[in-house]
mmCIF file of C-alpha atoms in Angstrom:
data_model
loop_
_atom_site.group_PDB
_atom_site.id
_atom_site.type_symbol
_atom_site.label_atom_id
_atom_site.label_comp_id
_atom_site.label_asym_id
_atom_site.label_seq_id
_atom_site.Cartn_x
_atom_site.Cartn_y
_atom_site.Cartn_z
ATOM 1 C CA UNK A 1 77.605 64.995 59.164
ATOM 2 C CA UNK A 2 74.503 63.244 60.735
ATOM 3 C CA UNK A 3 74.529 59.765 62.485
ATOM 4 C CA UNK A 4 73.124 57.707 60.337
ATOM 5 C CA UNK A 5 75.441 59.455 57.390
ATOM 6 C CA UNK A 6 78.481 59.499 59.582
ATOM 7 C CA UNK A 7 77.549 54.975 59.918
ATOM 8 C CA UNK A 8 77.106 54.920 56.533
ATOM 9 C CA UNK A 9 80.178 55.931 55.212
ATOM 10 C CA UNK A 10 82.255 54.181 58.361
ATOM 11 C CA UNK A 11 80.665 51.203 57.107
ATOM 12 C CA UNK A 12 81.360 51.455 53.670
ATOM 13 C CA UNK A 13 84.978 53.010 54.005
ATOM 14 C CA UNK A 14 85.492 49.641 56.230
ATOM 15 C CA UNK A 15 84.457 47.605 53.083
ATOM 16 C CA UNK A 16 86.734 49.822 50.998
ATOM 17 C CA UNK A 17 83.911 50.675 48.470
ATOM 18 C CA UNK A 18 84.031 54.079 46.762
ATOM 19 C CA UNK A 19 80.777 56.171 47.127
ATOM 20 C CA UNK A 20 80.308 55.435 42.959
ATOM 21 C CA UNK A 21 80.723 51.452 43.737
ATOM 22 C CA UNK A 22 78.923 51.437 46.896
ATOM 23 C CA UNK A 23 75.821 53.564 44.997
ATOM 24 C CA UNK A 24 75.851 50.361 42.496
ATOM 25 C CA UNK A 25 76.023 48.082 45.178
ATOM 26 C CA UNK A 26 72.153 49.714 46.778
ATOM 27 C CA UNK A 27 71.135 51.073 43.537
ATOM 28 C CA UNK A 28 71.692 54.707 44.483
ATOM 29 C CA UNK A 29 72.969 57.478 42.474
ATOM 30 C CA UNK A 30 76.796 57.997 43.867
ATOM 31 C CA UNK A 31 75.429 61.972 44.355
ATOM 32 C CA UNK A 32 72.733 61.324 46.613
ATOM 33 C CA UNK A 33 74.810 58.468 48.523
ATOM 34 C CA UNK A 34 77.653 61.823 49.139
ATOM 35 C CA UNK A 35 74.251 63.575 50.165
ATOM 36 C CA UNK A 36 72.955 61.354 52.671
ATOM 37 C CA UNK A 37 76.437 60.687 54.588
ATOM 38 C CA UNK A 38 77.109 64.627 54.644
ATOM 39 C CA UNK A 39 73.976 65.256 56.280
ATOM 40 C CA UNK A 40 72.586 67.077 53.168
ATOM 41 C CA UNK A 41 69.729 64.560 52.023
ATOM 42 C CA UNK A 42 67.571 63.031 54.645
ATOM 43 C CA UNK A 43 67.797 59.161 53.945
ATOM 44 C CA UNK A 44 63.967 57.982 52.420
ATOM 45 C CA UNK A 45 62.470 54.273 53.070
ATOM 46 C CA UNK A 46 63.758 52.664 50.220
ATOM 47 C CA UNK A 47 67.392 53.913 50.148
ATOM 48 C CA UNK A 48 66.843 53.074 54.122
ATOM 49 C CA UNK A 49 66.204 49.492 52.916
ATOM 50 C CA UNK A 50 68.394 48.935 50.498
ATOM 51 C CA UNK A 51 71.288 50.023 52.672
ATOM 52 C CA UNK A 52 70.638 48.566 55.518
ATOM 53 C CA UNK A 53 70.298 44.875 53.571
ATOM 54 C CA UNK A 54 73.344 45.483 51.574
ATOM 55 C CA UNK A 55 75.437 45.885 54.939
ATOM 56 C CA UNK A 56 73.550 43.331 57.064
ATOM 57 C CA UNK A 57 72.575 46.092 59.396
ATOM 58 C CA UNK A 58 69.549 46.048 61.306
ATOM 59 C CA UNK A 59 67.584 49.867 59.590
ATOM 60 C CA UNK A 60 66.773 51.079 63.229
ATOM 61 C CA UNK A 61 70.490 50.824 64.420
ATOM 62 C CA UNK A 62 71.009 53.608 61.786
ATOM 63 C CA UNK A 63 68.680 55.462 62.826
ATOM 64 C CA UNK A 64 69.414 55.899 65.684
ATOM 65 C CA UNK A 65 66.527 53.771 67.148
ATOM 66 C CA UNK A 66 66.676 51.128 69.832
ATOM 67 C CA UNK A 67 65.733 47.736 68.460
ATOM 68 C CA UNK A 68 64.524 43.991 68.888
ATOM 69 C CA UNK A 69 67.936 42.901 68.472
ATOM 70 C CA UNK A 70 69.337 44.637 71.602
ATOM 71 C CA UNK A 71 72.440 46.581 71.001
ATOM 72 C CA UNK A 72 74.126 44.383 68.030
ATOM 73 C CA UNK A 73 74.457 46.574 64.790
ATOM 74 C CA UNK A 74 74.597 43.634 62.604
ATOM 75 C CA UNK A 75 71.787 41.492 61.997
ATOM 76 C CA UNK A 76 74.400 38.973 61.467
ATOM 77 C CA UNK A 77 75.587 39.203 65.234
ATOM 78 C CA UNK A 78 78.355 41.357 66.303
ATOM 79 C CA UNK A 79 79.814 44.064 64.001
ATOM 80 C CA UNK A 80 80.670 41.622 61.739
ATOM 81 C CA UNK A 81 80.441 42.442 57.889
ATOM 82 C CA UNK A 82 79.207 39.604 55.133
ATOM 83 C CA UNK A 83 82.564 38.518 54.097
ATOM 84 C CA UNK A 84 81.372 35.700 52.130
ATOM 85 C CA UNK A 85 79.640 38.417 49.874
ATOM 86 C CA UNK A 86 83.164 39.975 48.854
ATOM 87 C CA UNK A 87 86.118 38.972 47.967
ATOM 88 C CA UNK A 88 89.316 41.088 47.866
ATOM 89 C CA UNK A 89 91.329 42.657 45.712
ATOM 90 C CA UNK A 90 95.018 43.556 45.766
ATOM 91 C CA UNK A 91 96.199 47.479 44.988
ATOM 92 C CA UNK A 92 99.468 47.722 43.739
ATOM 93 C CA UNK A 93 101.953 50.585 44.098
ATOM 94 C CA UNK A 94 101.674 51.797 40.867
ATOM 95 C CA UNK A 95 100.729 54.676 39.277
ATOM 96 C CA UNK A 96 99.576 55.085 35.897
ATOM 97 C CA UNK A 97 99.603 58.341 33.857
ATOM 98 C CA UNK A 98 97.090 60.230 32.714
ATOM 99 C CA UNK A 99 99.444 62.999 31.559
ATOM 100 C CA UNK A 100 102.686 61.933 29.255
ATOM 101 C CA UNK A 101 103.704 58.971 31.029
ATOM 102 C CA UNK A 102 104.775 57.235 34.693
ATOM 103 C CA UNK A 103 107.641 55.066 35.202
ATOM 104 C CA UNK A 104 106.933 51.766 36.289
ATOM 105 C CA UNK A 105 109.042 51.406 40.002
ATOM 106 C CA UNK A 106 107.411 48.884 41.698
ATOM 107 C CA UNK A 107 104.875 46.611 41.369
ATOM 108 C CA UNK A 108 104.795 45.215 45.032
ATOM 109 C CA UNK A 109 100.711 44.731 46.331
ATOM 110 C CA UNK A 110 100.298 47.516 49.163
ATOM 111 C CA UNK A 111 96.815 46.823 50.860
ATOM 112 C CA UNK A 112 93.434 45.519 49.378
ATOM 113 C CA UNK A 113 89.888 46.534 48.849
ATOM 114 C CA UNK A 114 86.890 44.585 48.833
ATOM 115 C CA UNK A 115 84.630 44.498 46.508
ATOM 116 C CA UNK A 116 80.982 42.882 46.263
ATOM 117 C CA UNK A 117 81.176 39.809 44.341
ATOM 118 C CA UNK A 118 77.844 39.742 42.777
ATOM 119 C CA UNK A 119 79.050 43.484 41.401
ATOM 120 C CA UNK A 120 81.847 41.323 39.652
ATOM 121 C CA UNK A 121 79.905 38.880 38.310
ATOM 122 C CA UNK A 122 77.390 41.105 36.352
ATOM 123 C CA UNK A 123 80.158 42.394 34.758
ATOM 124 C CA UNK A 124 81.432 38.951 33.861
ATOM 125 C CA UNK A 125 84.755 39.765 35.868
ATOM 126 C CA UNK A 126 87.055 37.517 37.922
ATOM 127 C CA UNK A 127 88.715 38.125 40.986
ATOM 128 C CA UNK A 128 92.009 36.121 40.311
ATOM 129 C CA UNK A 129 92.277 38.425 37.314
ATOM 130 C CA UNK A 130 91.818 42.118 39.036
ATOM 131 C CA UNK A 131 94.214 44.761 40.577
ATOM 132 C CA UNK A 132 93.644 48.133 41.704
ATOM 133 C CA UNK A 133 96.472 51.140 40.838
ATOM 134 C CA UNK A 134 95.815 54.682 40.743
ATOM 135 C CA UNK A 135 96.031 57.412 38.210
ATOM 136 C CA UNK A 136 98.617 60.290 38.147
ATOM 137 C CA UNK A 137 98.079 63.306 36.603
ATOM 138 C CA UNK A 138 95.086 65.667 35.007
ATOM 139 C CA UNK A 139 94.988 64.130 31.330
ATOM 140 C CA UNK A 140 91.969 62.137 31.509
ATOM 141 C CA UNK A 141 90.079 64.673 33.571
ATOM 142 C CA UNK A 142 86.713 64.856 33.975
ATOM 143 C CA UNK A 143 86.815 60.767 33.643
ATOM 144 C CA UNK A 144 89.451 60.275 35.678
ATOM 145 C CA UNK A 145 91.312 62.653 38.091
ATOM 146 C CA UNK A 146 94.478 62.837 40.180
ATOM 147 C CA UNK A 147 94.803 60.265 43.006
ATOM 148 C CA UNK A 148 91.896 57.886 41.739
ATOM 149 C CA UNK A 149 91.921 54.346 42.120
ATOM 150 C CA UNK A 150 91.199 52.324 38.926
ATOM 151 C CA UNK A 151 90.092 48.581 38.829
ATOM 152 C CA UNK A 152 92.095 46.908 35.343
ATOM 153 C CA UNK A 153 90.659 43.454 33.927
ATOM 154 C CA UNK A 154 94.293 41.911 33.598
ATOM 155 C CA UNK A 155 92.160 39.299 31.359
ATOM 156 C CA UNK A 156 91.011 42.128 29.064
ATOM 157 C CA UNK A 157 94.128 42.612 26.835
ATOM 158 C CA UNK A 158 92.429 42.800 23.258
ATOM 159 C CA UNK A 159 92.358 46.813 22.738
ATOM 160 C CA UNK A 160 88.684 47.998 21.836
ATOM 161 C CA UNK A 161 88.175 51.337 19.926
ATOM 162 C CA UNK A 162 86.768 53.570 22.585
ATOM 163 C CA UNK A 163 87.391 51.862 25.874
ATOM 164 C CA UNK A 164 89.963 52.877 28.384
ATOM 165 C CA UNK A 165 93.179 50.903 29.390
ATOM 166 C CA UNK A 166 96.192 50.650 30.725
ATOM 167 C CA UNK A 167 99.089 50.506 28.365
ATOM 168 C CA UNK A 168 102.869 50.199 29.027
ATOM 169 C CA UNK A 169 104.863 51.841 26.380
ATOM 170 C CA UNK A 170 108.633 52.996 26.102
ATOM 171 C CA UNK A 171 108.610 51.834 29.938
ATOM 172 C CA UNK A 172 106.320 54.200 31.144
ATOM 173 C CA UNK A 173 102.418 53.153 32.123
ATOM 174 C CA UNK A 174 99.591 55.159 30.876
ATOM 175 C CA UNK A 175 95.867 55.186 31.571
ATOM 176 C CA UNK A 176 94.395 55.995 28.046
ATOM 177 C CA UNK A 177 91.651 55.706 25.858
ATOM 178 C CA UNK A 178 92.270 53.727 22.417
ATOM 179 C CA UNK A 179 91.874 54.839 18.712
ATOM 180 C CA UNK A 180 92.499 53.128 16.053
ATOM 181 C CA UNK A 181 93.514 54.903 13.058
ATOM 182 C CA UNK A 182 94.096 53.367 9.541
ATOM 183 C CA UNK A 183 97.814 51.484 8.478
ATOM 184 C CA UNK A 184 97.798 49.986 12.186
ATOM 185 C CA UNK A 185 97.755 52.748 14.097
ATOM 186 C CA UNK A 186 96.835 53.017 17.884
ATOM 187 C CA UNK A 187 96.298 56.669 19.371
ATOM 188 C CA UNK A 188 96.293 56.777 23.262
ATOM 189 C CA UNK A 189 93.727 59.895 23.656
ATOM 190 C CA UNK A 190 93.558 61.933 27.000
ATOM 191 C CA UNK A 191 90.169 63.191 27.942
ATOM 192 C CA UNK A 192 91.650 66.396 28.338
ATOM 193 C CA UNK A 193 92.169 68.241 25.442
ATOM 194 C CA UNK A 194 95.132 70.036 26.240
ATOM 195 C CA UNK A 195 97.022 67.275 25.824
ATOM 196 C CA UNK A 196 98.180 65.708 22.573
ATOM 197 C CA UNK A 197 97.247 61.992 21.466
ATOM 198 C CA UNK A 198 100.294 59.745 21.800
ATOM 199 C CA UNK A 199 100.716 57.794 18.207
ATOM 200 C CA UNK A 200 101.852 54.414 18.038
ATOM 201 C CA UNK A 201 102.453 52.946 14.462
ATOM 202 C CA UNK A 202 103.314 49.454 15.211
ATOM 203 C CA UNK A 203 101.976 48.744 18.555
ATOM 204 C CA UNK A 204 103.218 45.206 18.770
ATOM 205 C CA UNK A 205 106.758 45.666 16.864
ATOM 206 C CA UNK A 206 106.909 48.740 19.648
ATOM 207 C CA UNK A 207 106.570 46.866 22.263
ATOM 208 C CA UNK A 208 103.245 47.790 23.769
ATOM 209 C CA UNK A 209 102.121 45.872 26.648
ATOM 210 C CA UNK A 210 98.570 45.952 27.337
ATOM 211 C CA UNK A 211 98.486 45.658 31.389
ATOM 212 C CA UNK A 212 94.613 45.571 31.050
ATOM 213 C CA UNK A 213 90.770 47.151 30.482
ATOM 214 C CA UNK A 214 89.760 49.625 33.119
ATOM 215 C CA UNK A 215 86.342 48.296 33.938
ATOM 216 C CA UNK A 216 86.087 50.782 37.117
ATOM 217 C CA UNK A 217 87.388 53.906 39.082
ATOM 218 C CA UNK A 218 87.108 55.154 42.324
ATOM 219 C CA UNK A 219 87.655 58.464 43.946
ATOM 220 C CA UNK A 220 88.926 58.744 47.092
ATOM 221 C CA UNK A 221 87.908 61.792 49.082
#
């Protein structure tokens, strides 16, 4: 790992930003952002720039290059990062299932991770309205794999054909995409094909809980 990748990814682990989230932070494809911080990609001028703004970080610091601004890293002063620019939110212990189902044992807020509040607010999310869990099991795989971290829209309860959420059914918690079938019918479909859809014929008189939309996931190396 080179210098400037090894600061990179210090400084975004430290914000708690996946490589995918931090790519859409700086515009960068999340490949080329694993590229540069493994020392496989030499960083160019304009993925220089964009970094180095979206951390506050003065571009010759990560270079390695003595600058104007003596020997702070931040162009802020200090090591401090722009706080004000993210707001944090809570990851519970929780794990949903991508495979055929995780009991629901605790639902106590571990730690946090912060996320760029501009980010949120293109995607017409709210803060007060977010959690973070992570995903058990190889169902959804490619989408989603083992260990990942998803971010659920708690506000986002109305299932959409297509889209991805987290259910509670027959108290377990899954991480599934929806399908509506005719004679009100819901299908939770793995990505994986190996495993079967679960059919639900009367969702509500069932008593499925929608916990949420997942609007993002992160994988955690």
């Amino acid at each position: 790992m080179t210098d400037i990748g090894e600061k990179i990814r210090d400084r975004r682990e430290a914000l708690g930003l996946s490589r995918r989230l931090f790519g859409e932070s700086v515009g960068i494809a999340e490949a080329k952002v694993q590229a540069i911080e493994i020392g496989k990609q030499r960083i160019d001028h304009e993925a220089l720039s964009s970094i180095s703004r979206f951390l506050r970080v003065d571009a010759n610091w990560l270079l390695g290059i003595e600058s104007n601004l003596g020997d702070s890293s931040s162009s802020t002063g200090g090591d401090a990062f722009p706080a004000a620019e993210f707001v944090q939110i809570a990851r519970y212990e929780v794990e949903a299932s991508a495979g055929n189902g995780s009991e629901v044992a605790s639902e106590d807020a571990a730690q946090s991770y912060a996320f760029n509040r501009k980010w949120l607010g293109k995607r017409g999310l709210k803060p007060d309205t977010l959690s973070v869990i992570s995903v058990r099991g190889d169902s959804m795989e490619p989408d989603l794999n083992d260990g990942d971290l998803v971010l659920i829209d708690l506000a986002n309860t109305d299932l959409a054909d297509g889209k991805i959420y987290a259910v509670q059914y027959s108290g377990n918690l899954f991480v599934k995409r929806i399908q509506y079938v005719p004679g009100d019918t819901v299908r939770l479909v793995s990505r994986n094909a190996q495993y079967a859809p679960i059919e639900i014929k009367t969702p509500e008189a069932d008593g499925v809980r929608v916990v949420g939309r997942v609007v993002a996931s992160m994988h955690e190396w």
